[in-house]
Amino acid sequence: MRGAASANSRHVIARGGWPCWNDAAGVITSIRELSLSACRAMHEPLSDSEVDFSIVAPPPPRRRDKPAPATMRRYEDLTTDELNAKLRLVLSGDVEGANMDHLQMAQVLLRTNAKFDTVTFRSSLLFAKQIPDVDPRGKLRFAIRMLQHAREQNLPLNAHVIIHFLALARPCHKVNVILALKRMMLENQALKLPQMRRTDNRDSGHEDDRPFEQMIGNNPIELTMFDSLLRFLLAHKRTRHAADVWKLLRSSTLLGISAGPVVDASLLGSGVWACAVTHDFNEVEWIAKRYSQLNIVPDVRSLHVLAFVCIRNAQFKAAAAKMQWIIQLGYVLHERELRQYLIEAVKQDKHSRTDSDVKESFYERLALLGDVLIKARDLCTTKRDQLRFLRTYFNVLYDGVTDGRLKAHERNMTSVALGVYRHWRIEDSIVSSYMVYIACCAERFDVALQVARKSHRQIHISRKKKEHGTMRGFAYEALATLSAKVDRIDEALNLVFRPDLDEPVNANRAAFVITTFIYIFGQLGRFDVCRKIFDSFSSVYPHHLAVATAYEMALKRERSLSTLTESVEGTWQWRVEGSTDGIPGFDDLPNK
């Protein structure tokens, strides 16, 4: 019998009529199947650029093929105030006072001839969420019918509508409903939350007569719904739409400083993620200021996004400030934004040579990051990532010194690099090589020698560990060149011939260093030092081909220079003596 009634109800709904109120199953079925044709587009996913507006189009004229039950005809002619009063009673749970239950109230809303006002519209959406024994899709379809009535009567659509539809659409994952409503609001230039006032019966004294911002301020649950809307769109990869929603909220007085108590960390955090996709630096700075002014502590992910957006916009001072903020709150500086900082710093340096609007110099960008690294307590997610980044940072410094971009700031850059090196107690031969080279270019021999000695001491720490004490060749070349310039060659040689060691440095490592030294001193013409180095090496270590080859090249260079010198001296001697022997000298040759 119940199955037959349900079938009959479905048949009646298809024709536009209504089932008997005594058949509860038929009533539930009728609500579930309301506006089925209008909502059919909801079942197919839509792209960001194409949102089906048919789901919120005004409803077709209602058919009256079959009259409503006698028990319901008296409710069709309710006035707007009477309808609102019954809605309030049902929403408050006073079914006896309203003289109807939820299902009957739903039928009244669907069939009433009363004109909807903003109170009716808002209450009907709230009522849709409370209809018992109806699945989420049925509730959403009912809400869409209410929206169609509102559109039919030209009621204003604002962000408050999205609040209710979000709660109804989330269980059904109907993103297109939210996108359609959002786009309608933007097209109607509803960029500011209007006052949610009733259009009729303004003297009734209802709480809905208050401005919408005041209602939000007294009801944080509604504000949470805005936050949920942003998170809902972000979770469904609708980042562009989330950014539009944030702009809608941002343009209202809701997020002003005067409304500070209603703004929480969650809402600002959602705003950060919504703005991250657009890389809007001004918007991100606005959010950062609100965090500070409202004394709200941002979560770590929001802080990293703030820093990353500043970096992508080449706002290095702002990015460094965000990183300092991360450090102050005890969070970890991630390698992702650190590496991106270096990438943007180098990229902007190329633009700065042709663009006079670039604010910071290459040195200032690297120095800003150096100050951040010196103050940081936790750097990168793992030790391996930390070492990789430090190598990259010192490599950028090395490149800047080598190609002359940091030539005017070599001493200051050395101080910054040394601070980073000491703060992180770096024990890596590659970083040490960069540090020695930078110090040598700044003519800070003591610093270079200290770093080189520390690197060499790593060789003797443990035989079981992989040894990285030997630096790169360019570091020894710079050290040898500077030692000759400041006349401290013996101190440089003590890196290998150290009397305080119980056993000498490994022969292969010593040969690498000595070969480099002989090559450099040979180029400088210090052949006496080359002999001294070779004799000292030969007295401690067995014959080594690389050392012998370098020394032989130095001797050839010396002989070549000696031969050239003797040839030049002989030529000049011949010139002087030629004129006395009757042989014309250079001065005696005729001018052509």
XYZ file of C-alpha atoms in Angstrom:
592
model
C 0.000 0.000 0.000
C 2.855 2.390 0.959
C 4.685 1.559 -2.253
C 1.569 2.348 -4.241
C 1.186 5.641 -2.408
C 4.781 6.550 -3.151
C 4.314 5.706 -6.799
C 1.140 7.780 -6.842
C 3.006 10.653 -5.180
C 5.708 10.552 -7.821
C 3.019 10.554 -10.496
C 1.297 13.550 -8.950
C 4.576 15.481 -8.598
C 5.360 14.906 -12.262
C 2.027 16.523 -13.110
C 2.504 19.445 -10.725
C -0.028 18.308 -8.071
C 0.570 17.387 -4.422
C 0.142 14.143 -2.461
C -2.163 13.577 0.421
C -0.807 14.858 3.772
C -1.627 11.565 5.452
C 1.054 9.838 3.347
C 4.329 10.864 5.044
C 6.414 8.801 2.640
C 4.787 10.567 -0.263
C 5.589 13.948 1.261
C 9.257 13.023 1.723
C 9.420 11.712 -1.816
C 7.841 14.869 -3.139
C 10.453 17.054 -1.430
C 13.254 14.888 -2.747
C 11.956 15.237 -6.294
C 11.210 18.958 -6.248
C 12.756 20.872 -9.128
C 14.273 17.689 -10.533
C 14.352 19.054 -14.045
C 15.807 22.394 -12.935
C 18.554 20.696 -10.903
C 19.545 18.105 -13.473
C 22.570 20.171 -14.439
C 23.902 19.768 -10.890
C 24.754 16.128 -11.467
C 27.498 16.909 -13.992
C 30.740 18.658 -12.963
C 31.342 22.071 -14.457
C 34.571 23.821 -15.291
C 35.693 27.039 -13.654
C 34.879 29.001 -16.781
C 31.454 27.498 -17.434
C 28.952 27.474 -14.589
C 25.418 26.381 -15.352
C 23.034 29.124 -14.212
C 19.961 27.078 -15.003
C 20.024 25.739 -11.457
C 19.128 29.178 -10.128
C 16.877 30.338 -12.958
C 13.367 31.494 -12.047
C 10.985 28.534 -11.850
C 8.499 27.839 -14.600
C 4.881 28.794 -13.953
C 3.384 26.397 -11.441
C 0.749 24.131 -12.865
C -2.604 23.774 -11.147
C -3.725 20.579 -12.862
C -4.862 19.163 -9.554
C -6.093 21.183 -6.582
C -4.225 21.103 -3.280
C -5.698 19.185 -0.343
C -8.436 20.995 1.528
C -6.290 21.055 4.664
C -3.640 23.081 2.816
C -5.713 25.509 0.762
C -6.105 27.823 3.755
C -2.326 28.222 3.952
C -1.889 29.306 0.324
C -3.235 32.796 1.021
C -1.028 33.561 4.030
C 0.411 37.045 4.165
C 4.170 37.567 4.330
C 4.057 38.396 8.050
C 1.929 35.332 8.819
C 4.287 33.117 6.824
C 7.315 34.550 8.614
C 5.658 34.022 11.991
C 4.942 30.365 11.265
C 8.486 29.910 9.972
C 9.904 31.296 13.223
C 7.741 28.957 15.274
C 8.744 25.892 13.258
C 12.429 26.845 13.351
C 12.232 27.269 17.116
C 10.611 23.830 17.450
C 7.138 25.086 18.398
C 5.236 22.818 16.040
C 2.019 23.084 18.040
C 2.104 26.869 17.972
C 2.602 26.839 14.224
C -0.100 24.194 13.826
C 2.096 22.314 11.314
C 5.216 20.169 11.290
C 8.359 20.543 9.166
C 7.046 18.609 6.188
C 3.821 20.606 6.147
C 5.833 23.817 6.423
C 7.854 22.729 3.406
C 4.685 22.248 1.370
C 3.416 25.668 2.454
C 6.631 27.352 1.320
C 6.418 25.599 -2.023
C 2.748 26.442 -2.646
C 2.193 29.753 -0.883
C 1.135 32.820 -2.840
C 2.711 35.127 -0.266
C 5.454 37.401 -1.470
C 8.895 36.539 -0.111
C 10.937 39.200 1.638
C 14.515 38.916 2.848
C 13.366 37.428 6.156
C 11.306 34.788 4.393
C 14.154 33.971 2.051
C 16.724 33.699 4.819
C 14.422 31.696 7.078
C 13.505 29.304 4.261
C 17.191 28.553 3.633
C 17.703 27.971 7.333
C 14.609 25.789 7.353
C 15.981 23.733 4.431
C 18.850 22.585 6.630
C 16.409 21.383 9.316
C 13.956 19.349 7.239
C 13.903 15.889 8.870
C 14.056 12.560 7.065
C 15.301 14.135 3.815
C 18.682 13.374 2.295
C 21.189 16.187 1.554
C 20.288 16.267 -2.135
C 16.627 16.764 -1.297
C 17.449 19.624 1.076
C 19.609 21.274 -1.565
C 16.841 20.972 -4.161
C 14.387 22.562 -1.771
C 16.810 25.441 -1.137
C 17.203 25.927 -4.882
C 13.409 26.234 -5.198
C 13.496 28.913 -2.518
C 16.271 30.653 -4.423
C 14.191 30.479 -7.585
C 11.304 32.184 -5.784
C 13.686 34.867 -4.570
C 15.005 35.409 -8.082
C 11.449 35.525 -9.396
C 10.696 38.348 -6.964
C 14.036 40.145 -7.533
C 15.245 39.769 -3.976
C 18.887 40.793 -3.513
C 21.518 38.076 -3.454
C 24.489 38.560 -1.179
C 27.168 36.629 0.640
C 24.666 35.596 3.295
C 22.973 33.367 0.724
C 26.246 31.531 0.144
C 26.530 30.896 3.874
C 23.412 28.753 3.877
C 24.016 27.141 0.496
C 27.505 26.147 1.536
C 26.147 24.050 4.381
C 23.688 22.439 1.986
C 26.078 21.915 -0.939
C 29.051 20.578 1.023
C 27.589 17.101 1.758
C 26.660 16.775 -1.928
C 29.997 18.152 -3.185
C 28.061 20.495 -5.469
C 30.722 23.092 -6.130
C 28.904 24.418 -9.192
C 26.038 25.665 -7.020
C 28.407 27.816 -4.976
C 30.240 29.024 -8.075
C 26.969 30.002 -9.733
C 25.844 32.006 -6.715
C 29.225 33.624 -6.329
C 29.335 34.668 -9.968
C 25.828 36.071 -9.803
C 26.830 38.201 -6.855
C 29.909 39.526 -8.628
C 27.957 40.261 -11.795
C 25.445 42.210 -9.724
C 28.390 44.189 -8.304
C 27.657 42.884 -4.829
C 31.227 43.537 -3.743
C 30.120 44.825 -0.376
C 28.022 43.001 2.167
C 24.778 45.011 2.235
C 22.696 45.551 5.280
C 20.436 42.550 5.657
C 17.208 44.434 6.239
C 13.711 43.372 5.527
C 12.064 44.981 2.542
C 8.622 44.785 4.151
C 7.283 45.176 7.716
C 10.286 47.206 8.905
C 8.568 48.108 12.156
C 8.063 44.523 13.280
C 11.075 44.667 15.623
C 12.655 41.443 14.425
C 16.380 40.927 14.924
C 16.769 40.637 11.155
C 16.351 44.415 10.907
C 19.904 44.869 12.230
C 22.795 45.487 9.841
C 24.329 42.299 8.540
C 27.774 43.191 9.887
C 26.270 43.546 13.378
C 24.580 40.165 13.076
C 27.878 38.596 12.045
C 29.696 40.249 14.931
C 27.254 38.754 17.427
C 27.212 35.349 15.782
C 30.714 33.935 15.218
C 29.188 30.764 13.771
C 28.212 32.733 10.666
C 31.756 34.086 10.371
C 33.037 30.519 10.559
C 30.851 29.745 7.574
C 32.740 32.331 5.536
C 35.944 30.621 6.536
C 34.418 27.282 5.581
C 33.454 28.677 2.183
C 37.047 29.598 1.438
C 38.303 26.244 2.644
C 35.601 24.470 0.654
C 36.677 26.149 -2.576
C 40.368 25.633 -1.855
C 39.806 21.962 -1.077
C 38.075 21.555 -4.442
C 40.949 23.292 -6.304
C 38.807 26.345 -7.042
C 41.564 28.733 -6.039
C 40.571 31.534 -8.390
C 37.048 31.495 -7.043
C 38.389 31.435 -3.490
C 40.388 34.559 -4.290
C 37.223 36.230 -5.590
C 35.353 35.325 -2.408
C 38.183 36.737 -0.311
C 38.020 39.996 -2.257
C 34.280 40.069 -1.590
C 34.896 39.790 2.142
C 37.931 42.060 2.017
C 35.905 44.876 0.461
C 33.376 44.813 3.307
C 33.637 46.468 6.688
C 33.579 43.013 8.214
C 37.361 42.701 8.091
C 38.108 46.238 9.213
C 40.066 46.980 12.342
C 36.930 48.253 14.033
C 35.531 44.740 13.694
C 38.624 43.189 15.192
C 36.923 40.766 17.611
C 35.167 38.902 14.802
C 38.320 38.229 12.767
C 40.206 35.116 13.819
C 43.368 33.320 12.740
C 41.424 30.746 10.746
C 39.737 33.334 8.534
C 42.971 35.246 7.934
C 44.729 31.959 7.196
C 42.110 31.121 4.588
C 42.623 34.561 3.114
C 46.350 33.911 2.850
C 45.794 30.723 0.866
C 43.156 32.381 -1.305
C 45.577 35.187 -2.197
C 48.561 32.906 -2.701
C 47.346 31.817 -6.136
C 47.235 35.418 -7.358
C 50.603 36.342 -5.768
C 49.024 39.620 -4.676
C 51.710 41.278 -2.543
C 49.519 44.189 -1.400
C 46.779 41.835 -0.232
C 49.261 39.641 1.612
C 50.796 42.676 3.310
C 47.325 43.752 4.390
C 46.738 40.365 5.998
C 50.140 40.469 7.709
C 49.323 43.867 9.218
C 45.989 42.546 10.479
C 47.800 39.699 12.216
C 49.991 42.210 14.030
C 47.315 44.780 14.815
C 44.894 42.188 16.164
C 47.633 40.315 18.080
C 46.760 37.098 16.267
C 49.510 34.499 15.986
C 49.466 33.021 12.466
C 49.983 29.329 11.900
C 53.248 28.163 10.372
C 51.805 27.343 6.944
C 50.252 30.789 6.589
C 53.553 32.407 7.518
C 55.426 30.405 4.908
C 52.875 31.399 2.273
C 53.232 35.061 3.272
C 57.001 34.838 2.888
C 56.766 32.976 -0.419
C 54.422 35.547 -1.979
C 56.787 38.352 -0.936
C 59.685 36.493 -2.536
C 57.798 35.892 -5.786
C 57.125 39.625 -5.966
C 60.833 40.402 -5.388
C 59.978 42.204 -2.144
C 63.117 41.070 -0.344
C 62.863 43.287 2.735
C 59.289 42.159 3.327
C 60.306 38.542 2.733
C 63.172 38.834 5.220
C 60.760 40.344 7.755
C 58.384 37.389 7.326
C 61.292 34.970 7.803
C 62.319 36.810 10.963
C 58.724 36.423 12.133
C 58.918 32.693 11.503
C 62.100 32.547 13.587
C 60.580 34.545 16.453
C 57.656 32.124 16.685
C 60.038 29.164 16.829
C 59.117 27.703 13.460
C 61.477 26.056 10.974
C 62.720 28.004 7.969
C 61.965 25.730 5.024
C 64.399 25.250 2.191
C 61.684 25.932 -0.402
C 61.379 29.662 0.236
C 65.097 29.970 1.001
C 66.054 28.557 -2.389
C 63.382 30.657 -4.091
C 64.818 33.735 -2.381
C 68.227 33.080 -3.926
C 66.687 32.409 -7.345
C 64.769 35.683 -7.295
C 67.782 37.587 -5.925
C 69.955 36.448 -8.822
C 67.156 37.056 -11.328
C 66.559 40.581 -10.053
C 70.287 41.274 -10.213
C 70.143 40.727 -13.973
C 67.248 43.180 -14.215
C 68.959 45.744 -11.981
C 71.628 46.352 -14.601
C 68.999 47.775 -16.957
C 66.181 48.707 -14.564
C 66.780 51.665 -12.274
C 63.607 50.920 -10.283
C 65.126 47.893 -8.546
C 65.239 48.810 -4.855
C 67.910 46.645 -3.243
C 71.368 45.916 -4.587
C 72.631 42.378 -5.012
C 74.720 42.743 -1.863
C 71.742 44.014 0.161
C 69.599 41.039 -0.862
C 72.267 38.533 0.147
C 73.032 40.435 3.353
C 69.332 40.448 4.306
C 69.202 36.689 3.904
C 72.478 36.334 5.795
C 71.026 38.178 8.792
C 68.057 35.803 8.722
C 70.334 32.743 8.637
C 72.418 34.035 11.545
C 69.328 34.452 13.754
C 67.630 31.201 12.749
C 67.467 28.328 15.216
C 66.025 25.673 12.907
C 67.064 25.690 9.267
C 65.470 23.392 6.675
C 63.570 20.196 7.325
C 66.579 17.856 7.409
C 70.333 18.148 7.923
C 70.858 17.106 4.338
C 68.609 19.862 3.010
C 70.315 22.310 5.324
C 73.764 21.480 3.944
C 72.491 21.679 0.371
C 71.071 25.129 0.932
C 74.177 26.426 2.713
C 76.284 25.217 -0.193
C 73.964 27.035 -2.586
C 74.091 30.240 -0.543
C 77.896 30.280 -0.360
C 78.101 29.380 -4.044
C 76.031 32.473 -4.895
C 78.405 34.571 -2.766
C 81.385 32.985 -4.531
C 79.924 33.741 -7.969
C 79.207 37.331 -6.958
C 82.783 37.856 -5.788
C 84.297 36.092 -8.804
C 82.426 38.057 -11.475
C 82.826 41.373 -9.662
C 79.201 42.015 -8.654
C 80.224 42.105 -4.978
C 83.617 43.719 -5.488
C 82.595 46.946 -3.750
C 81.270 45.008 -0.749
C 83.827 42.211 -0.392
C 84.788 42.954 3.216
C 81.190 43.416 4.382
C 80.119 40.303 2.510
C 82.943 38.380 4.170
C 81.645 39.430 7.596
C 78.135 38.234 6.720
C 79.411 34.943 5.301
C 81.653 34.364 8.310
C 78.698 34.969 10.644
C 76.646 32.327 8.842
C 79.613 29.944 8.755
C 80.249 30.210 12.496
C 76.586 30.229 13.512
C 75.899 26.889 11.852
C 79.319 25.430 12.712
C 79.726 24.215 9.188
C 82.018 21.233 8.724
C 81.925 20.861 4.983
C 84.903 21.221 2.679
C 82.848 22.746 -0.152
C 81.418 25.525 2.012
C 84.850 26.015 3.592
C 86.352 26.413 0.115
C 83.885 29.174 -0.734
C 84.506 30.849 2.617
C 88.305 30.810 2.156
C 88.042 32.231 -1.347
C 85.689 35.046 -0.271
C 87.966 35.945 2.659
C 91.041 35.967 0.425
C 89.366 38.285 -2.071
C 88.659 40.646 0.835
C 92.339 40.249 1.896
C 91.372 38.838 5.283
C 94.156 36.299 5.545
C 93.548 35.432 9.201
C 89.936 34.485 8.496
C 90.884 32.434 5.443
C 93.653 30.608 7.303
C 91.397 29.908 10.277
C 88.694 28.369 8.081
C 91.277 26.334 6.146
C 92.785 24.960 9.368
C 89.334 24.027 10.659
C 88.589 22.205 7.431
C 91.905 20.303 7.586
C 91.293 19.280 11.191
C 88.269 17.301 10.020
C 90.674 14.860 8.379
C 91.912 13.707 11.771
C 88.582 13.516 13.607
C 87.784 9.909 12.800
C 89.163 7.347 10.400
C 85.768 5.647 10.255
C 83.948 8.660 8.869
C 84.148 9.830 5.310
C 86.743 12.589 5.315
C 85.945 15.912 3.690
C 88.776 18.056 5.023
C 90.524 18.809 1.730
C 89.164 21.945 0.106
C 88.725 22.729 -3.566
C 91.688 23.856 -5.643
C 90.477 27.443 -6.103
C 90.568 27.945 -2.322
C 94.254 26.919 -2.109
C 95.070 29.077 -5.126
C 93.508 32.137 -3.483
C 95.203 31.345 -0.158
C 98.648 30.943 -1.761
C 98.261 34.154 -3.742
C 97.260 36.157 -0.669
C 99.993 34.606 1.504
C 102.623 35.780 -0.993
C 101.065 39.232 -1.079
C 101.065 39.649 2.722
C 104.362 37.756 3.131
C 102.910 34.925 5.258
C 103.817 31.967 3.079
C 105.091 29.815 5.955
C 101.718 29.953 7.706
C 100.009 28.772 4.537
C 102.490 25.911 4.156
C 101.783 24.785 7.711
C 98.417 23.525 6.472
C 100.428 20.505 5.248
C 103.711 20.600 7.163
C 102.250 20.947 10.639
C 104.680 20.085 13.462
C 101.844 19.578 15.980
C 100.489 16.484 14.205
C 101.433 13.031 15.491
C 101.412 11.736 11.938
C 101.690 13.602 8.643
C 98.757 14.426 6.403
C 97.757 11.700 3.982
C 100.164 11.680 1.006
C 97.472 12.082 -1.648
C 95.859 15.028 0.139
C 99.230 16.629 0.826
C 100.205 16.151 -2.827
C 97.013 17.886 -3.973
C 97.685 20.932 -1.787
C 101.418 21.079 -2.570
C 100.815 20.755 -6.309
C 98.467 23.739 -6.190
C 100.929 25.782 -4.133
C 103.862 25.036 -6.485
C 101.741 25.976 -9.499
C 100.685 29.331 -7.973
C 104.103 30.288 -6.608
C 105.629 29.333 -9.943
C 103.264 31.709 -11.714
C 104.189 34.417 -9.220
C 107.887 33.855 -9.924
C 108.630 32.636 -6.400
C 110.824 29.741 -7.490
C 112.684 29.781 -4.175
C 109.409 28.901 -2.457
C 108.769 26.156 -5.017
C 112.151 24.549 -4.164
C 111.473 24.835 -0.462
C 108.043 23.216 -0.824
C 109.351 20.398 -3.011
C 112.281 19.664 -0.671
C 109.985 19.634 2.374
C 107.519 17.316 0.650
C 110.273 14.945 -0.545
C 111.683 14.672 2.975
C 108.363 13.528 4.416
C 106.535 11.741 1.606
C 107.623 9.308 -1.104
C 107.953 10.408 -4.697
C 104.623 11.650 -6.113
C 104.087 12.121 -9.833
C 101.761 15.152 -9.538
C 104.162 17.035 -7.260
C 107.169 16.167 -9.427
C 105.341 17.282 -12.560
C 104.308 20.598 -11.013
C 107.862 21.199 -9.802
C 109.312 20.355 -13.226
C 106.927 22.863 -14.818
C 108.075 25.475 -12.324
C 111.737 24.737 -13.181
C 111.019 25.000 -16.898
C 109.312 28.304 -16.303
C 112.303 29.476 -14.292
C 114.758 28.366 -17.007
C 112.613 29.954 -19.677
C 112.568 33.218 -17.805
C 116.335 32.979 -17.200
C 117.008 32.310 -20.889
C 114.764 35.163 -21.868
C 116.507 37.421 -19.403
C 119.960 36.423 -20.647
C 118.828 36.925 -24.241
C 117.506 40.377 -23.495
C 120.652 41.293 -21.582
C 122.836 40.003 -24.455
C 120.861 41.978 -26.974
C 121.268 45.161 -25.055
C 124.980 44.379 -24.516
C 125.386 43.808 -28.259
C 123.667 47.093 -28.937
C 126.020 48.980 -26.653
C 129.209 47.292 -27.886
C 128.229 47.290 -31.574
C 128.835 50.978 -32.071
C 132.357 50.805 -30.550
C 133.382 47.947 -32.879
C 132.279 49.778 -35.991
C 129.059 47.835 -36.138
C 126.067 50.149 -36.230
C 123.816 49.988 -33.206
C 120.094 50.639 -33.038
C 120.661 54.313 -32.734
C 122.868 54.293 -35.829
C 120.299 52.663 -38.090
C 118.878 55.021 -40.681
C 115.287 56.126 -40.249
C 112.991 55.032 -43.005
